[in-house]
Coordinates of C-alpha atoms in Angstrom, one line a residue:
M1 CA 110.5 87.4 123.9
L2 CA 107.6 87.5 126.3
V3 CA 109.6 85.9 129.0
K4 CA 112.4 88.4 128.7
S5 CA 109.8 91.2 128.7
A6 CA 108.2 89.9 131.8
R7 CA 111.5 89.9 133.7
R8 CA 112.3 93.5 132.9
K9 CA 111.5 96.4 135.2
R10 CA 109.1 99.0 134.0
L11 CA 109.6 102.7 133.7
L12 CA 106.1 104.2 133.0
L13 CA 105.7 107.5 131.3
I14 CA 102.4 109.3 132.1
G15 CA 101.1 112.7 131.3
L16 CA 98.3 114.6 129.7
E17 CA 97.9 114.6 125.9
S18 CA 100.5 116.4 123.8
V19 CA 103.0 116.9 126.6
G20 CA 105.9 115.1 124.9
K21 CA 105.8 111.6 126.3
T22 CA 106.1 109.9 122.9
T23 CA 108.9 112.2 121.9
L24 CA 110.9 111.2 125.0
F25 CA 110.0 107.6 124.4
S26 CA 111.3 107.7 120.8
R27 CA 114.5 109.6 121.7
W28 CA 115.4 107.4 124.7
T29 CA 114.9 104.2 122.7
S30 CA 116.9 105.5 119.7
F31 CA 113.6 105.8 117.7
G32 CA 112.6 102.3 118.4
V33 CA 109.1 101.6 117.1
G34 CA 108.4 99.5 120.2
E35 CA 105.9 96.7 120.8
E36 CA 102.2 97.6 121.1
I37 CA 100.3 95.7 123.7
N38 CA 96.8 95.7 125.0
V39 CA 95.9 96.0 128.6
R40 CA 93.9 92.9 129.4
G41 CA 90.1 93.5 129.5
S42 CA 90.3 96.9 127.8
T43 CA 91.2 98.7 124.6
Y44 CA 94.0 100.6 126.4
L45 CA 97.1 100.6 124.3
L46 CA 100.7 100.7 125.6
R47 CA 104.0 100.8 123.7
T48 CA 107.1 99.3 125.3
H49 CA 110.7 99.1 124.3
P50 CA 113.9 98.0 126.2
L51 CA 116.2 100.8 127.4
V52 CA 119.2 100.9 125.1
H53 CA 121.8 101.2 127.9
D54 CA 120.1 98.9 130.4
S55 CA 118.3 95.8 129.0
G56 CA 117.0 95.0 132.5
W57 CA 114.5 97.9 132.1
E58 CA 111.9 98.7 129.6
I59 CA 110.3 102.1 129.0
V60 CA 106.5 102.2 128.6
D61 CA 104.6 104.9 126.7
T62 CA 101.0 105.4 127.7
P63 CA 98.1 107.3 126.0
G64 CA 97.7 110.9 127.1
V65 CA 95.4 111.4 130.2
R66 CA 92.1 113.0 129.1
L67 CA 90.2 115.1 131.5
G68 CA 86.9 113.4 132.4
D69 CA 88.0 110.0 131.0
E70 CA 87.2 107.9 134.1
L71 CA 87.8 104.5 132.3
G72 CA 91.2 105.6 131.0
A73 CA 92.2 106.8 134.5
H74 CA 91.1 103.5 136.0
M75 CA 93.2 101.5 133.5
L76 CA 96.2 103.8 134.0
K77 CA 96.0 103.4 137.8
K78 CA 96.4 99.6 137.3
E79 CA 99.5 100.1 135.1
I80 CA 101.0 102.5 137.8
E81 CA 100.6 99.7 140.4
K82 CA 102.6 97.3 138.2
A83 CA 105.3 99.8 137.3
N84 CA 108.7 99.9 139.1
H85 CA 109.1 103.6 138.5
V86 CA 106.7 106.3 137.3
M87 CA 107.9 109.4 135.4
L88 CA 105.4 112.2 135.3
V89 CA 105.8 114.1 132.0
I90 CA 104.6 117.7 132.6
R91 CA 104.7 120.8 130.5
G92 CA 106.8 123.5 132.2
T93 CA 104.4 126.1 131.0
H94 CA 101.5 124.5 133.0
F95 CA 103.6 122.8 135.7
Q96 CA 101.5 123.1 138.8
A97 CA 98.1 122.6 137.1
E98 CA 99.2 119.4 135.4
L99 CA 101.1 118.1 138.4
K100 CA 97.8 118.4 140.5
Q101 CA 95.9 116.5 137.8
L102 CA 98.4 113.6 137.7
L103 CA 98.7 113.4 141.5
Q104 CA 95.0 112.3 141.4
L105 CA 96.3 109.1 139.7
V106 CA 99.6 108.5 141.5
E107 CA 100.0 107.8 145.2
V108 CA 103.5 109.2 145.8
E109 CA 104.0 107.4 149.1
R110 CA 103.4 104.0 147.4
S111 CA 105.2 104.6 144.1
N112 CA 108.7 105.6 142.9
V113 CA 108.0 108.8 141.1
S114 CA 110.1 111.4 139.2
I115 CA 109.3 114.3 137.0
A116 CA 110.3 115.2 133.4
V117 CA 109.5 118.9 132.6
T118 CA 109.0 119.5 128.9
F119 CA 108.5 122.6 126.7
V120 CA 111.3 124.2 128.7
D121 CA 112.0 126.5 125.8
K122 CA 108.5 127.9 126.1
M123 CA 108.8 128.6 129.9
S124 CA 109.5 132.0 131.3
G125 CA 112.9 132.7 132.7
I126 CA 111.5 133.1 136.2
A127 CA 109.7 129.7 136.1
K128 CA 112.9 127.9 134.9
Q129 CA 115.0 129.6 137.5
R130 CA 112.7 128.7 140.4
L131 CA 112.5 125.0 139.3
K132 CA 116.3 124.8 138.9
E133 CA 116.8 126.3 142.4
I134 CA 114.5 123.9 144.2
Q135 CA 115.9 121.0 142.2
E136 CA 119.4 121.8 143.2
K137 CA 118.5 122.7 146.8
E138 CA 116.5 119.5 147.6
G139 CA 118.1 117.1 145.1
L140 CA 114.7 116.4 143.5
P141 CA 114.4 113.6 140.9
L142 CA 113.3 116.2 138.4
I143 CA 114.8 117.0 135.0
L144 CA 114.1 120.0 132.7
T145 CA 114.2 118.7 129.1
N146 CA 113.8 119.8 125.6
G147 CA 112.5 116.5 124.4
R148 CA 113.5 116.9 120.8
K149 CA 117.2 117.1 121.7
E150 CA 117.2 114.0 123.9
N151 CA 118.9 110.8 122.9
T152 CA 120.0 107.6 124.4
H153 CA 123.1 109.3 125.9
T154 CA 121.1 112.0 127.7
F155 CA 118.8 109.4 129.4
P156 CA 118.6 110.4 133.1
S157 CA 119.8 107.8 135.6
L158 CA 118.1 109.6 138.5
F159 CA 115.1 107.3 138.6
Y160 CA 117.4 104.4 139.7
T161 CA 118.1 105.8 143.1
Q162 CA 115.7 108.8 143.7
R163 CA 112.0 109.2 144.3
L164 CA 109.8 112.1 145.2
T165 CA 108.5 112.5 148.7
L166 CA 105.3 114.1 149.9
K167 CA 107.2 117.0 151.4
Q168 CA 108.9 117.7 148.0
I169 CA 105.5 117.5 146.3
K170 CA 104.1 120.1 148.7
D171 CA 107.2 122.3 148.1
L172 CA 106.7 122.1 144.3
L173 CA 103.0 122.9 144.6
S174 CA 103.7 125.9 146.8
L175 CA 106.0 127.5 144.2
S176 CA 104.7 130.6 142.5
L177 CA 105.3 129.6 138.8
P178 CA 103.8 131.8 136.1
S179 CA 102.0 129.8 133.4
H180 CA 102.4 130.5 129.7
E181 CA 99.5 129.9 127.3
P182 CA 100.0 129.2 123.6
I183 CA 99.1 132.1 121.4
S184 CA 95.6 132.2 119.9
L185 CA 95.5 131.9 116.1
L186 CA 92.8 131.9 113.5
F187 CA 92.0 128.3 114.3
E188 CA 90.3 129.5 117.5
R189 CA 88.0 132.0 115.8
P190 CA 84.3 131.0 115.7
F191 CA 83.7 131.0 111.9
V192 CA 87.1 131.4 110.4
G193 CA 88.6 128.6 112.5
P194 CA 86.5 125.7 111.1
V195 CA 86.9 127.0 107.5
L196 CA 90.7 127.3 108.0
S197 CA 90.8 123.8 109.5
C198 CA 88.9 122.3 106.6
M199 CA 91.2 124.1 104.1
T200 CA 94.3 122.9 106.0
L201 CA 93.0 119.3 106.0
L202 CA 92.2 119.6 102.3
S203 CA 95.6 121.0 101.3
T204 CA 97.3 118.5 103.6
F205 CA 95.6 115.8 101.6
M206 CA 95.5 117.1 98.1
L207 CA 99.1 118.5 97.8
P208 CA 100.8 115.2 98.5
I209 CA 98.3 113.5 96.1
Y210 CA 99.1 116.0 93.4
F211 CA 102.9 115.5 93.8
A212 CA 102.4 111.7 93.9
Y213 CA 100.4 112.0 90.6
L214 CA 103.3 113.9 89.0
V215 CA 105.8 111.3 90.2
G216 CA 103.6 108.4 89.2
G217 CA 103.1 109.8 85.7
W218 CA 106.9 110.1 85.3
G219 CA 107.5 106.6 86.7
E220 CA 104.8 105.1 84.5
K221 CA 106.9 106.0 81.4
W222 CA 109.8 104.0 82.7
V223 CA 107.5 101.1 83.5
D224 CA 106.2 101.1 80.0
K225 CA 109.7 100.9 78.6
S226 CA 110.7 98.2 81.1
L227 CA 107.7 96.1 80.1
L228 CA 108.6 96.3 76.4
F229 CA 112.0 95.0 77.2
V230 CA 110.6 92.2 79.3
K231 CA 108.1 91.3 76.6
E232 CA 110.9 90.9 74.1
W233 CA 112.9 88.8 76.5
L234 CA 109.9 86.5 77.1
Q235 CA 108.9 86.0 73.4
Y236 CA 110.5 82.6 73.4
A237 CA 109.5 81.7 77.0
P238 CA 106.7 79.3 77.9
Q239 CA 103.2 80.8 77.5
W240 CA 102.4 80.3 81.2
L241 CA 105.4 82.3 82.3
E242 CA 104.6 85.2 80.0
T243 CA 101.0 85.2 81.3
L244 CA 102.2 85.1 84.9
L245 CA 104.6 88.0 84.5
I246 CA 103.1 90.3 81.9
G247 CA 99.6 89.0 81.2
D248 CA 96.4 90.9 81.9
Y249 CA 96.9 90.3 85.7
G250 CA 100.7 89.8 85.5
L251 CA 103.0 90.1 88.5
L252 CA 105.2 92.7 86.7
S253 CA 102.6 94.4 84.5
L254 CA 100.2 95.2 87.4
G255 CA 102.7 94.9 90.2
M256 CA 105.0 97.6 88.8
Y257 CA 102.1 99.9 88.1
S258 CA 100.9 99.4 91.7
F259 CA 104.3 100.3 93.1
V260 CA 104.8 103.3 90.8
W261 CA 101.4 104.8 91.8
A262 CA 101.0 103.7 95.4
F263 CA 104.6 104.2 96.7
P264 CA 104.7 108.0 96.0
V265 CA 101.3 108.4 97.8
V266 CA 102.7 106.6 100.9
I267 CA 105.8 108.8 100.9
F268 CA 104.2 112.2 100.3
L269 CA 101.1 111.6 102.4
T270 CA 103.1 110.3 105.4
F271 CA 105.6 113.1 105.1
V272 CA 102.9 115.9 105.2
T273 CA 100.8 114.3 108.0
A274 CA 103.9 113.8 110.1
I275 CA 104.7 117.5 109.7
I276 CA 101.1 118.4 110.7
D277 CA 101.4 116.2 113.7
D278 CA 104.8 117.3 114.8
T279 CA 104.0 121.0 114.6
G280 CA 100.9 120.8 116.8
I281 CA 98.5 122.0 114.0
K282 CA 96.6 118.7 114.1
D283 CA 95.5 119.4 117.7
R284 CA 94.3 122.9 116.8
I285 CA 92.2 121.4 114.0
V286 CA 90.6 118.9 116.4
D287 CA 89.6 121.6 118.8
S288 CA 88.2 123.7 115.9
L289 CA 86.0 121.0 114.3
H290 CA 84.7 119.3 117.5
T291 CA 81.3 121.1 117.4
Y292 CA 80.7 120.1 113.8
L293 CA 81.8 116.5 114.2
R294 CA 79.2 116.0 117.0
K295 CA 76.5 116.4 114.4
I296 CA 77.4 113.1 112.9
G297 CA 78.0 111.4 116.3
L298 CA 81.7 111.9 116.6
H299 CA 84.0 113.6 119.2
G300 CA 86.6 116.1 118.0
E301 CA 89.4 113.7 119.0
D302 CA 87.9 111.0 116.7
L303 CA 89.2 113.1 113.8
I304 CA 92.7 111.8 114.5
P305 CA 92.1 108.1 113.7
V306 CA 89.9 109.1 110.8
F307 CA 92.8 111.2 109.3
T308 CA 95.2 108.3 110.1
G309 CA 93.0 106.1 108.0
F310 CA 94.2 107.9 104.9
G311 CA 97.5 106.3 105.6
C312 CA 96.3 102.9 106.8
N313 CA 92.9 101.7 107.9
V314 CA 94.3 99.0 110.1
V315 CA 96.4 101.4 112.1
A316 CA 93.4 103.8 112.3
V317 CA 91.1 101.1 113.7
Q318 CA 93.7 100.3 116.3
Q319 CA 94.2 104.0 117.1
S320 CA 90.4 104.3 117.7
R321 CA 91.1 102.6 121.0
L322 CA 91.7 106.1 122.2
C323 CA 88.2 107.2 121.2
H324 CA 85.5 107.6 123.8
A325 CA 83.5 104.4 124.3
C326 CA 80.3 106.0 123.1
T327 CA 81.8 107.2 119.8
R328 CA 84.3 104.5 118.9
K329 CA 81.9 102.4 116.7
S330 CA 80.9 105.6 114.8
C331 CA 84.5 106.5 114.3
I332 CA 85.4 103.0 112.9
S333 CA 82.3 103.2 110.7
L334 CA 83.6 106.5 109.1
I335 CA 87.1 105.1 108.8
S336 CA 86.0 102.0 106.9
F337 CA 83.8 103.9 104.5
A338 CA 85.5 107.2 103.9
S339 CA 89.2 107.0 104.9
A340 CA 90.8 105.8 101.7
C341 CA 94.1 104.3 102.6
S342 CA 97.3 105.3 100.7
Y343 CA 97.2 102.0 98.7
Q344 CA 93.6 102.7 97.6
L345 CA 94.5 106.3 96.8
G346 CA 97.5 105.2 94.7
A347 CA 95.4 102.7 92.8
T348 CA 92.6 105.2 92.2
I349 CA 95.0 107.8 90.9
S350 CA 96.6 105.2 88.6
V351 CA 93.2 104.1 87.1
F352 CA 92.0 107.6 86.5
H353 CA 95.3 108.5 84.9
V354 CA 95.4 105.5 82.6
A355 CA 91.8 106.3 81.6
Q356 CA 93.0 109.9 80.9
K357 CA 90.4 111.2 83.4
P358 CA 92.4 112.5 86.4
Y359 CA 89.7 115.1 87.1
L360 CA 87.5 112.4 88.6
F361 CA 89.7 112.1 91.6
F362 CA 88.5 115.2 93.5
P363 CA 84.8 114.4 93.1
Y364 CA 85.6 110.8 94.1
I365 CA 87.1 111.9 97.4
V366 CA 84.3 114.4 98.1
V367 CA 81.6 111.8 97.4
L368 CA 83.4 109.3 99.5
F369 CA 83.6 111.5 102.5
V370 CA 80.1 113.1 102.2
V371 CA 78.4 109.7 101.8
G372 CA 80.6 108.3 104.6
A373 CA 79.5 111.1 107.0
I374 CA 75.8 110.5 106.1
H375 CA 76.4 106.7 106.5
T376 CA 77.8 107.3 110.0
R377 CA 75.0 109.6 111.0
I378 CA 72.2 107.3 109.8
W379 CA 73.5 104.0 111.2
N380 CA 74.9 105.3 114.5
G381 CA 72.8 108.3 115.2
V382 CA 73.9 111.3 117.4
V383 CA 75.3 110.2 120.7
T384 CA 75.9 112.4 123.8
T385 CA 79.6 112.9 123.5
P386 CA 81.7 113.8 126.5
H387 CA 82.7 117.3 127.1
H388 CA 85.6 118.4 125.0
Y389 CA 88.3 120.1 127.1
V390 CA 90.3 122.5 124.9
R391 CA 94.0 122.4 125.8
R392 CA 95.6 124.6 123.2
T393 CA 98.9 123.2 122.0
F394 CA 102.1 125.0 121.2
L395 CA 102.9 125.4 117.6
Q396 CA 106.5 124.6 116.7
W397 CA 108.8 123.8 113.8
P398 CA 108.9 120.1 112.9
T399 CA 112.1 118.1 113.5
W400 CA 113.1 116.3 110.4
T401 CA 114.4 113.4 112.4
S402 CA 110.9 112.6 113.7
V403 CA 109.3 113.2 110.3
L404 CA 111.7 111.0 108.4
Y405 CA 111.3 108.3 111.1
Q406 CA 107.6 108.1 110.5
V407 CA 108.1 108.0 106.7
K408 CA 110.6 105.2 107.1
R409 CA 108.2 103.2 109.3
N410 CA 105.4 103.5 106.7
V411 CA 107.7 102.6 103.8
V412 CA 108.8 99.4 105.5
Q413 CA 105.2 98.5 106.1
F414 CA 104.4 99.2 102.4
V415 CA 107.3 97.1 101.1
T416 CA 106.9 94.2 103.5
Q417 CA 103.1 94.0 103.9
A418 CA 101.1 95.8 101.2
M419 CA 103.1 94.9 98.1
P420 CA 103.4 91.1 98.9
V421 CA 99.6 90.9 99.4
F422 CA 98.9 92.7 96.1
L423 CA 101.3 90.5 94.2
F424 CA 99.5 87.5 95.7
I425 CA 96.2 88.9 94.4
C426 CA 97.8 89.2 90.9
L427 CA 98.9 85.6 91.1
V428 CA 95.5 84.3 92.1
A429 CA 93.8 86.4 89.4
T430 CA 96.2 85.1 86.8
I431 CA 95.5 81.5 87.8
I432 CA 91.7 82.1 87.8
N433 CA 92.0 83.7 84.4
M434 CA 94.2 80.9 82.9
F435 CA 91.6 78.2 83.9
G436 CA 88.7 80.2 82.5
W437 CA 87.2 80.8 86.0
M438 CA 87.2 84.6 85.4
N439 CA 84.4 84.2 82.9
V440 CA 82.4 82.2 85.5
L441 CA 82.9 85.0 88.0
G442 CA 81.9 87.5 85.3
Q443 CA 78.6 85.6 84.6
L444 CA 77.8 85.6 88.3
F445 CA 78.3 89.3 88.4
T446 CA 76.4 90.1 85.2
S447 CA 72.9 90.5 86.8
F448 CA 74.4 92.7 89.5
A449 CA 76.4 94.8 87.1
H450 CA 73.4 95.2 84.8
I451 CA 71.6 97.3 87.4
F452 CA 74.4 99.9 87.1
H453 CA 75.1 99.2 83.4
L454 CA 78.6 97.9 84.2
P455 CA 80.3 95.3 82.0
K456 CA 81.0 91.9 83.5
E457 CA 84.8 92.5 83.0
V458 CA 84.6 94.7 86.1
A459 CA 83.8 91.7 88.2
P460 CA 87.4 90.8 89.2
T461 CA 88.0 94.3 90.5
I462 CA 84.9 94.2 92.7
F463 CA 85.6 90.7 93.9
F464 CA 89.3 91.2 94.8
S465 CA 88.7 94.6 96.4
I466 CA 87.1 92.7 99.2
I467 CA 90.6 91.4 100.0
R468 CA 92.7 94.5 99.2
K469 CA 91.5 98.0 98.1
D470 CA 94.5 98.4 95.7
A471 CA 92.9 95.6 93.7
I472 CA 91.2 98.6 92.0
L473 CA 94.3 98.4 89.8
L474 CA 92.9 95.4 88.1
L475 CA 90.9 97.8 86.1
N476 CA 94.2 98.6 84.3
E477 CA 94.3 95.0 82.9
G478 CA 95.2 94.7 79.3
N479 CA 97.3 97.9 79.4
G480 CA 94.1 99.9 79.8
A481 CA 92.0 98.0 77.3
L482 CA 89.1 97.6 79.7
L483 CA 89.2 101.3 80.7
S484 CA 89.0 102.4 77.1
T485 CA 85.5 100.7 76.9
L486 CA 84.1 102.3 80.0
T487 CA 82.1 105.6 80.0
T488 CA 83.0 108.3 82.5
T489 CA 80.1 107.3 84.7
Q490 CA 80.9 103.6 84.5
L491 CA 84.5 104.3 85.5
F492 CA 83.4 106.4 88.4
L493 CA 80.9 103.9 89.7
S494 CA 83.3 101.0 89.2
V495 CA 86.0 102.7 91.4
Y496 CA 83.4 103.9 93.9
M497 CA 81.8 100.5 94.4
A498 CA 85.2 98.7 94.6
S499 CA 86.1 101.2 97.3
T500 CA 83.0 101.1 99.4
L501 CA 81.1 97.8 99.0
T502 CA 83.0 96.2 101.9
V503 CA 86.0 96.9 104.0
C504 CA 89.2 95.1 103.0
A505 CA 89.8 91.7 104.5
V506 CA 92.7 92.9 106.8
T507 CA 90.6 95.8 108.1
F508 CA 87.6 93.4 108.7
W509 CA 89.8 91.1 110.7
T510 CA 91.2 94.0 112.7
I511 CA 87.7 95.3 113.5
A512 CA 86.6 91.8 114.5
K513 CA 89.6 91.6 116.9
E514 CA 89.0 95.1 118.3
L515 CA 85.3 94.8 118.8
E516 CA 84.0 91.3 118.0
L517 CA 83.1 89.3 115.0
K518 CA 79.4 90.1 115.3
A519 CA 80.1 93.8 115.3
A520 CA 82.4 93.5 112.3
I521 CA 79.8 91.6 110.3
R522 CA 77.1 94.2 111.3
L523 CA 79.4 97.1 110.2
T524 CA 80.2 95.5 106.9
T525 CA 76.6 94.7 106.2
R526 CA 75.5 98.2 106.8
Q527 CA 78.4 99.5 104.6
F528 CA 77.3 97.2 101.8
I529 CA 73.7 98.5 102.0
T530 CA 74.9 102.1 102.0
A531 CA 77.3 101.5 99.1
I532 CA 74.6 99.9 96.9
S533 CA 72.0 102.6 97.8
S534 CA 74.4 105.5 97.2
S535 CA 75.7 103.9 93.9
F536 CA 72.1 103.7 92.7
L537 CA 71.5 107.4 93.6
I538 CA 74.8 108.4 92.0
S539 CA 73.8 106.6 88.8
L540 CA 70.5 108.5 88.8
L541 CA 72.2 111.8 89.4
L542 CA 74.6 111.0 86.5
Y543 CA 71.5 110.3 84.2
I544 CA 72.0 106.6 83.8
D545 CA 68.8 104.7 82.9
V546 CA 68.9 101.8 85.5
Y547 CA 65.6 100.3 84.5

């Protein structure tokens, strides 16, 4: 695979943020996910995929160029030197301004360069006409594209034989093309904008959770009926088999509940976030909240990986590569503490539902994020963040092809990665319980649990949550028998501590790879201290006598 990739020629897509590079990449590769690779010696992330109609070439999608990002510009120049052809992706509404910025990175006389003009539907008629005329007159390697309608059959072959010359560049820059700015909305208003952004984020998060809750409650009834049937079928089976499948930590008893509650969260949350992303609303929210995020040591653009963390922490940590160097650790710190992944959310909803206390979910999320923000501010301080250049994005209707593609990708990840790991946890927990080791684990946890008046039966949940956050579902053991013994405060603290004491093992490993092992240990230690301290304060606020 690596050998074949090394032999392919490279078509490099470069452009500013939110100009449509990734849209072109996905359409021209028939929605191929591509292979993510790191640029050696940096955190710069590229995505590559072979061209469908020419396996001798691969198309490379690069992160958007940020104004003032000298490190990113340096890394991109190195990739340009290695590319066989460079395609500048430029918004037609800001053609000449963006072309001048990209020409600071590309030496036209030394590289094979072409131009893809996007957002053609937003251009004025005069601008489109003038570009078409000069393209036809001089035979420029330039295409006007509505990226969302591209596919493998519309892929331009012009880059095989054509390249821009210095004279053609001068002719393009001399054109008088009117620019077209996106309309200003409430998001840009001084006070209303941040409030609207927060409300949009909240609704974007809570609505899919609410629908997932309804679907999970409906699906749980079918699970209950199915387990009754399995229990009757296993009444003459060996005891070990019955324990393995439908015991307190059974593969079917806990596994089926995990699927019923976590899967709808993955579906609905991914669906809504994909819409927010595809419409351009997410970029408006980033611009609106930048000033307030600086107060906890983050840059406005750091909000994107934090929001991604509600789908998957691992992907969010990897996406933090696009953060500024001075804020990246702060961003990862907030992700690991406050961004509850979709599996953790599904498990939490299930536990609160089985305990018949679904109203705890909203305060749980609020506490998680508020404490996470304070945690980030205390441990990382306020750094001098780079200037935030506001490039207002166009708002547009989502394309269902793109939205469903993102949903499909997350579903495959859930089925092939998340569920197998959780079933493995169930298997290990069953074995530990069968040999009586669960009591030993409970005894070790007793003194720790006594501080917060938690029963020792909560120990497996706390322990296995270090591996996977959806191990919170272990609180459902015995068909809710444990939950029935917990007070409201004990239930809230048990879920909160399982969520925050440490990052999950996969996220820890990802942080260690992205930063270094020492940094991952430091981050986890700080999170443990914050989780214990905040749990103690929460217990005091909820009037628990901890002495």
